[in-house]
Short mmCIF file of C-alpha atoms and ligand atoms in Angstrom, two decimals:
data_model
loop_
_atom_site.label_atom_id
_atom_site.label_comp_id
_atom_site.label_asym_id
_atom_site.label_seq_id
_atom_site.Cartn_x
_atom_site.Cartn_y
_atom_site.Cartn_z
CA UNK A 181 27.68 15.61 -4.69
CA UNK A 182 27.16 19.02 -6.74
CA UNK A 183 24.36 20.78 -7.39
CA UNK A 184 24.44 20.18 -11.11
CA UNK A 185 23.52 16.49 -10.38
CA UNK A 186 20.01 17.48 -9.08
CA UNK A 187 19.34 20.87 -11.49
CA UNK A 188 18.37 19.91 -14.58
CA UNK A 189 20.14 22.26 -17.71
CA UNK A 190 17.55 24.73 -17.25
CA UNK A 191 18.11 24.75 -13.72
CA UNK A 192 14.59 23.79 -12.62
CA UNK A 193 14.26 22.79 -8.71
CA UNK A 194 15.36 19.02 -8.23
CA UNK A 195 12.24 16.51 -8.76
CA UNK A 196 11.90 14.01 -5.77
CA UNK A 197 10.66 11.14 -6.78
CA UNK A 198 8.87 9.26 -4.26
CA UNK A 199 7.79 5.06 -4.29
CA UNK A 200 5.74 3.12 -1.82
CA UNK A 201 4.35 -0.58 -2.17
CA UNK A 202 1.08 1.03 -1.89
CA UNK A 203 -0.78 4.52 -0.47
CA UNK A 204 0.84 4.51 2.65
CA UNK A 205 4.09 6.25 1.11
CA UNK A 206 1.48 9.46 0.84
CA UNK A 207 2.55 10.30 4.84
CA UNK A 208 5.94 11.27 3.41
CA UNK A 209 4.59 12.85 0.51
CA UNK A 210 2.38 15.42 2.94
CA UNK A 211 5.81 16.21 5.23
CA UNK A 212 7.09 16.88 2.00
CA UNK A 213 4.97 19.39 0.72
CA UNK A 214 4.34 21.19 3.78
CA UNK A 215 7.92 21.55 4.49
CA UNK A 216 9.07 22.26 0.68
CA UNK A 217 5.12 23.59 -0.70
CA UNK A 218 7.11 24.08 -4.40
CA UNK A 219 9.17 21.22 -4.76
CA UNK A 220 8.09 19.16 -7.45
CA UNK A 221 7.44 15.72 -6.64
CA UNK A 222 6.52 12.24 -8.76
CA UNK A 223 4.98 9.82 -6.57
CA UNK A 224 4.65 5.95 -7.47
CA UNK A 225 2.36 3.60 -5.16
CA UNK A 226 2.63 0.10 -6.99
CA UNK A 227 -0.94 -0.38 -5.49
CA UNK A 228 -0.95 -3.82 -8.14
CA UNK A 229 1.48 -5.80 -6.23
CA UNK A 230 0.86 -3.94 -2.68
CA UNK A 231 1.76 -5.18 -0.09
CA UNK A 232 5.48 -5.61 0.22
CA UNK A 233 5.63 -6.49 4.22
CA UNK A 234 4.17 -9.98 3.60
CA UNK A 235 6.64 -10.62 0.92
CA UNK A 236 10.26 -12.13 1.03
CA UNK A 237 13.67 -9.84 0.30
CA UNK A 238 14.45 -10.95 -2.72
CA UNK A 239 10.67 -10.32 -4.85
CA UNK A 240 10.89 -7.02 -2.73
CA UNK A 241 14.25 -5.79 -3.52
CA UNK A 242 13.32 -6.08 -7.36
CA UNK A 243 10.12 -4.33 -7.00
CA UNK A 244 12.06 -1.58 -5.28
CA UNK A 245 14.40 -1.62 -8.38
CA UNK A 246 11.76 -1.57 -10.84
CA UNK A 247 10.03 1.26 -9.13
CA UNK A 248 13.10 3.63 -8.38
CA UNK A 249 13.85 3.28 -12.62
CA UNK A 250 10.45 3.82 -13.13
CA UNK A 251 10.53 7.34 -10.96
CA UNK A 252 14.12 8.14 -12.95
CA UNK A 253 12.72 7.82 -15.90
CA UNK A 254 9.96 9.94 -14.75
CA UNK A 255 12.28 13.14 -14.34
CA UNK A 256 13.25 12.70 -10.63
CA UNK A 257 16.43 13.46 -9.85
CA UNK A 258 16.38 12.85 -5.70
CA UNK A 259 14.95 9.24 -4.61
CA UNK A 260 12.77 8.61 -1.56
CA UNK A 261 12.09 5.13 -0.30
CA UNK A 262 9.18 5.90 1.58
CA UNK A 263 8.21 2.21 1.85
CA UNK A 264 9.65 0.64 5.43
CA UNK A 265 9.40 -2.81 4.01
CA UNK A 266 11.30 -1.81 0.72
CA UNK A 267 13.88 0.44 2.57
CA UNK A 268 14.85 -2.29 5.01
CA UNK A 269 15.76 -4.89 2.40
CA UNK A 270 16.34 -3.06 -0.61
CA UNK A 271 18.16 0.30 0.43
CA UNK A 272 21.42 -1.13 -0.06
CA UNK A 273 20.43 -2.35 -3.43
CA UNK A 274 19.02 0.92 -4.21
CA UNK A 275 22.20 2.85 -3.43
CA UNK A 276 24.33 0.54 -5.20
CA UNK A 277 22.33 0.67 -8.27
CA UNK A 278 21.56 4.11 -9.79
CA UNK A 279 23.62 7.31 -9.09
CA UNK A 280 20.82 9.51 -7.82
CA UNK A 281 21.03 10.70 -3.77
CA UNK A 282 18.75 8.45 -1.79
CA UNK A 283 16.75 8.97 1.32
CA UNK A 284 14.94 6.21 3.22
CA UNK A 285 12.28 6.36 5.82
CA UNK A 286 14.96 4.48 8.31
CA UNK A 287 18.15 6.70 8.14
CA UNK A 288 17.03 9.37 9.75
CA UNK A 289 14.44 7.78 12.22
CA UNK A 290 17.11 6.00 14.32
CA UNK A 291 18.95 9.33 14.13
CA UNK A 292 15.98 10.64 16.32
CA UNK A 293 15.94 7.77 18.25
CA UNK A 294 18.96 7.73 18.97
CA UNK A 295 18.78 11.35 20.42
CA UNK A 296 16.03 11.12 22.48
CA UNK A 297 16.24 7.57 24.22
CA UNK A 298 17.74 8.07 27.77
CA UNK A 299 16.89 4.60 29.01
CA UNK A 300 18.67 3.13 26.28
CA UNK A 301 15.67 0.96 25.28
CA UNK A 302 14.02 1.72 21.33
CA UNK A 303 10.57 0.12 20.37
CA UNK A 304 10.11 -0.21 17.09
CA UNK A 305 7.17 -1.75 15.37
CA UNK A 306 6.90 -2.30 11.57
CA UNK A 307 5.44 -4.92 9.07
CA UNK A 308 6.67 -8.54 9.30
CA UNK A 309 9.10 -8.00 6.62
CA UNK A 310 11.16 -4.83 8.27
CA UNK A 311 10.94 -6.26 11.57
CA UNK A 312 12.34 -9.34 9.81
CA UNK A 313 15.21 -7.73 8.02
CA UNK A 314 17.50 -6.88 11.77
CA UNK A 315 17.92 -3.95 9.98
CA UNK A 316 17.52 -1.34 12.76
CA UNK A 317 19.05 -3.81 15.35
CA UNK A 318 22.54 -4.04 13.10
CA UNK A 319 22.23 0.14 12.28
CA UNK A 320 21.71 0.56 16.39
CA UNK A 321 23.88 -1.51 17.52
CA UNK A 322 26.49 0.17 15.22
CA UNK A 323 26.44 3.22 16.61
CA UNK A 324 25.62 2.30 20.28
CA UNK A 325 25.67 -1.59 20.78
CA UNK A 326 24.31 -0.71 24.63
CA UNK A 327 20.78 -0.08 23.04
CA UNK A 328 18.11 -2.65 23.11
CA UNK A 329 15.80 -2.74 20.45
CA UNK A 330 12.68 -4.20 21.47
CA UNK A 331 10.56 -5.16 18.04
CA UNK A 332 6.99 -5.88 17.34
CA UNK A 333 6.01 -7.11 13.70
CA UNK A 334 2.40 -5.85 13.68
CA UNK A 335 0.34 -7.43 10.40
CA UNK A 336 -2.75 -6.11 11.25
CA UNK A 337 -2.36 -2.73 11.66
CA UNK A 338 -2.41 -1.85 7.63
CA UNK A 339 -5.43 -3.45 6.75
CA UNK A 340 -6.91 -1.47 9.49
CA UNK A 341 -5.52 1.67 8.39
CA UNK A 342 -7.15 1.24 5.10
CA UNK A 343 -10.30 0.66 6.09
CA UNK A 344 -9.88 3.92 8.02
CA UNK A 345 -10.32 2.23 11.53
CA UNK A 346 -8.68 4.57 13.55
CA UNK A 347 -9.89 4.66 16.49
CA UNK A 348 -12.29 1.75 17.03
CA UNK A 349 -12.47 -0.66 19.91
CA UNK A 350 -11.16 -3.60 17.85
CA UNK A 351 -8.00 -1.55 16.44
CA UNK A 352 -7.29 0.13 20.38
CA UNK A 353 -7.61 -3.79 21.80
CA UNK A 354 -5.10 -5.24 18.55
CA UNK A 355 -2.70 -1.91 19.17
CA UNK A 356 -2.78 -2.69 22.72
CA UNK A 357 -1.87 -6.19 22.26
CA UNK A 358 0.55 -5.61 20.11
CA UNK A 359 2.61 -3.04 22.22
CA UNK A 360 2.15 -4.65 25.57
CA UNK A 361 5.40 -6.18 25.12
CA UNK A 362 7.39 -2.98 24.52
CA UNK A 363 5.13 -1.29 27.11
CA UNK A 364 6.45 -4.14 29.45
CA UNK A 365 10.10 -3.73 28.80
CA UNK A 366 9.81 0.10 29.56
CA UNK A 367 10.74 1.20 25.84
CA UNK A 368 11.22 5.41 26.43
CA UNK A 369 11.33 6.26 22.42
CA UNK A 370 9.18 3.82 19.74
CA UNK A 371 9.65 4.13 16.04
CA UNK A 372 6.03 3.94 13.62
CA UNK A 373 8.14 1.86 11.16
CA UNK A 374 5.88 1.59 8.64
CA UNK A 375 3.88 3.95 6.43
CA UNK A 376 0.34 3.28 7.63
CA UNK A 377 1.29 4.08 11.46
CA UNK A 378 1.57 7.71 11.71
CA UNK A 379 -2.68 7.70 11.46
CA UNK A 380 -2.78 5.77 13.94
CA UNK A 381 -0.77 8.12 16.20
CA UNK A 382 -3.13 8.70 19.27
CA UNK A 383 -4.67 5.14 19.67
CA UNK A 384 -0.37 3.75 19.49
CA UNK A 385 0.27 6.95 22.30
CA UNK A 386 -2.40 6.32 24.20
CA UNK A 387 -1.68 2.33 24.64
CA UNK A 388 2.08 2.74 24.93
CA UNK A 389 2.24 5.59 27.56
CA UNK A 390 2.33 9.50 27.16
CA UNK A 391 5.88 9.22 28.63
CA UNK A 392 7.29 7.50 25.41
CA UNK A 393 8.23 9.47 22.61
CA UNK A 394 7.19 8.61 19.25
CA UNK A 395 9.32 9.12 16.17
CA UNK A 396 7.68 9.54 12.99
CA UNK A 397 9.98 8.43 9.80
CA UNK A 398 7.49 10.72 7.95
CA UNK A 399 8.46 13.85 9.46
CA UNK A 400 12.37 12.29 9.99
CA UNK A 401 12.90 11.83 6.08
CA UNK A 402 11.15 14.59 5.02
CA UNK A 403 13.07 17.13 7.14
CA UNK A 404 16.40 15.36 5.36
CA UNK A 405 15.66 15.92 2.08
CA UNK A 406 14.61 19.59 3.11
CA UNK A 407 18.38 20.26 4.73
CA UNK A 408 19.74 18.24 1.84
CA UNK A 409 18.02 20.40 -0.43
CA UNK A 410 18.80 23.56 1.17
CA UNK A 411 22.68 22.81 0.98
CA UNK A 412 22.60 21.83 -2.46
CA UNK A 413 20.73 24.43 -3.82
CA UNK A 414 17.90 22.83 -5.25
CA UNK A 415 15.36 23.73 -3.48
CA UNK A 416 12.23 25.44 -5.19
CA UNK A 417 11.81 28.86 -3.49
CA UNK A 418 8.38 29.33 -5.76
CA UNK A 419 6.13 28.16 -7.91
CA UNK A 420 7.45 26.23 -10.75
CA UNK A 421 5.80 24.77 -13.74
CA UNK A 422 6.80 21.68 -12.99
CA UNK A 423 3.50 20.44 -11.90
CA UNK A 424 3.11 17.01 -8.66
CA UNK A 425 2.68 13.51 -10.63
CA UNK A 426 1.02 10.83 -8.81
CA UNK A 427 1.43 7.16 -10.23
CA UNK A 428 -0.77 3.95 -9.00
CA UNK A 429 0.24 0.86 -10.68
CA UNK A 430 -3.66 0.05 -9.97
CA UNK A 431 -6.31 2.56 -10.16
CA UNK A 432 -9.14 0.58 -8.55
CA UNK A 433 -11.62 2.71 -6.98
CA UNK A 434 -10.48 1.83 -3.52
CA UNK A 435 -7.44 2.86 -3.82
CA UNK A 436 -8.61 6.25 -4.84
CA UNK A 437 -10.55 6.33 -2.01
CA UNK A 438 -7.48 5.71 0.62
CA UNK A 439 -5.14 8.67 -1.64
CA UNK A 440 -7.84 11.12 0.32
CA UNK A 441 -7.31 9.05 3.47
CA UNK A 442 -3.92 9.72 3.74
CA UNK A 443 -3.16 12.82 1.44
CA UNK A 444 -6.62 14.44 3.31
CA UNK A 445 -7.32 15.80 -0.34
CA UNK A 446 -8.94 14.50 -3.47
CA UNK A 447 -5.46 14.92 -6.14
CA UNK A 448 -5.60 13.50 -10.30
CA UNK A 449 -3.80 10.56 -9.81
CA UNK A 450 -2.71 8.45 -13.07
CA UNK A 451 -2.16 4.66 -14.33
CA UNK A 452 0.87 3.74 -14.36
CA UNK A 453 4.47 2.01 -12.81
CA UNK A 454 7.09 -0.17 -14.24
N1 DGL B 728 4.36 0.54 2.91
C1 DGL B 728 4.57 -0.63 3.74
C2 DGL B 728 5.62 -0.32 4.78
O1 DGL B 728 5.85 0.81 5.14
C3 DGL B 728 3.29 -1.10 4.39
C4 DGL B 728 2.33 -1.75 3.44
C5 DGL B 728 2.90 -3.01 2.82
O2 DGL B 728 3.10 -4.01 3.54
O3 DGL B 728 3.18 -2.98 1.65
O4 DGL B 728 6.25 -1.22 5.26
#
């Protein structure tokens, strides 16, 4: 890959464009900008047809399609599949399909996982549709087929998010629930495999044991693109004029209201999506 494939002609800092089935995606969007403050990024949340983790691979993969042309024909020139659901059925797709580099959310978590399991044993908890998918189980057990995945599809967790119940009783008693099968089999490292799960970081460390690490596909992907940008040669040292887009294929009101959940700052966000 040269560098020419992510400048544009007037050599302006490579545009990461960034989808999500819904709001959630916005966790990789804030590693993003506080590792790379001036890169220019286009976000899409297709917050009409959210959510994707209750949905099958094939109505999945073509939203993921639809929304990766969408952010093309936006200007970006670097793809990010922030969505867990979308990246575990469609990446393949995805790659296959357009020419632009591609990062996913899962890539680079298992990476970390990888590296800091010493019992061998990875939790990993996502929505019914990643869990579904074997995806991490056939990456895993690629590289190391001695490591036991231990999954837990958790539905409940992103409608809690949402409704910005952090830390009440009723989301510690479902979190607990949920994890007391990984907690049993001794997991040592757990992947958040889904968007909504990094806010829901000290209620998921407190039920599964300080001991266990936590990986964060947030921080995982957006430190990628940062090292990927940095060898390239497109990364924006300064301010451009390129100024942050932010698509929602539905603007209702409460979705506006979860962009400050996650993002933790009111931003202009516009109609729009395939
Ligand atoms: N963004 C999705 C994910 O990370 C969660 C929400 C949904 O199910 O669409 O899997």
């Amino acid at each position: 890959m040269n560098n020419n494939q992510i400048h544009d002609h007037e050599g302006t800092p490579a545009v990461i464009g960034v989808f999500d089935s819904g709001v959630g995606g916005l966790t990789v969007v804030k590693e993003l900008r506080r590792l790379m403050p001036h890169q220019p990024i286009i976000y899409f949340g297709d917050t009409a047809r959210t959510p994707y983790g209750t949905k099958g691979p094939e109505t999945i993969t073509r939203y993921a399609e639809e929304d990766s042309r969408f952010l093309l024909q936006q200007g970006a020139k670097i793809l990010v599949i922030a969505c867990h659901s979308a990246a575990s059925v469609a990446a393949e797709h995805i790659k296959k399909t357009f020419d632009a580099p591609l990062f996913e959310v899962i890539t680079p978590s298992i990476e970390q996982a990888l590296a800091f399991t010493k019992n061998k044993k990875i939790g990993l908890i996502g929505t019914r549709a990643t869990i579904g998918s074997r995806v991490y189980e056939a990456k895993i057990g690629a590289i190391d087929s001695e490591i036991q995945v231990i999954d837990q599809a958790c539905p409940l967790l992103v409608p809690l998010v949402e409704e910005g119940w952090f830390k009440r009783r009723e989301t510690r008693m479902i979190v607990k629930k949920y994890l007391r099968p990984l907690k049993e089999r001794h997991v040592d490292t757990l992947i958040l495999g889904c968007t909504h799960y990094p806010l829901l970081k000290p209620v998921i460390q407190e039920k599964i044991g300080k001991r266990v690490t936590l990986i964060d596909p947030s921080h995982e992907v957006a430190r990628a693109v940062h090292t990927y940008l940095l060898k390239t040669g497109g990364l924006a040292g300064g301010p451009t004029s390129v100024a942050n887009r932010y698509f929602l294929s539905d603007l209702h009101q409460t979705n506006q209201r979860i962009v400050q959940t996650f993002l933790g700052e009111r931003i202009q966000i516009e109609q729009g999506g395939p």
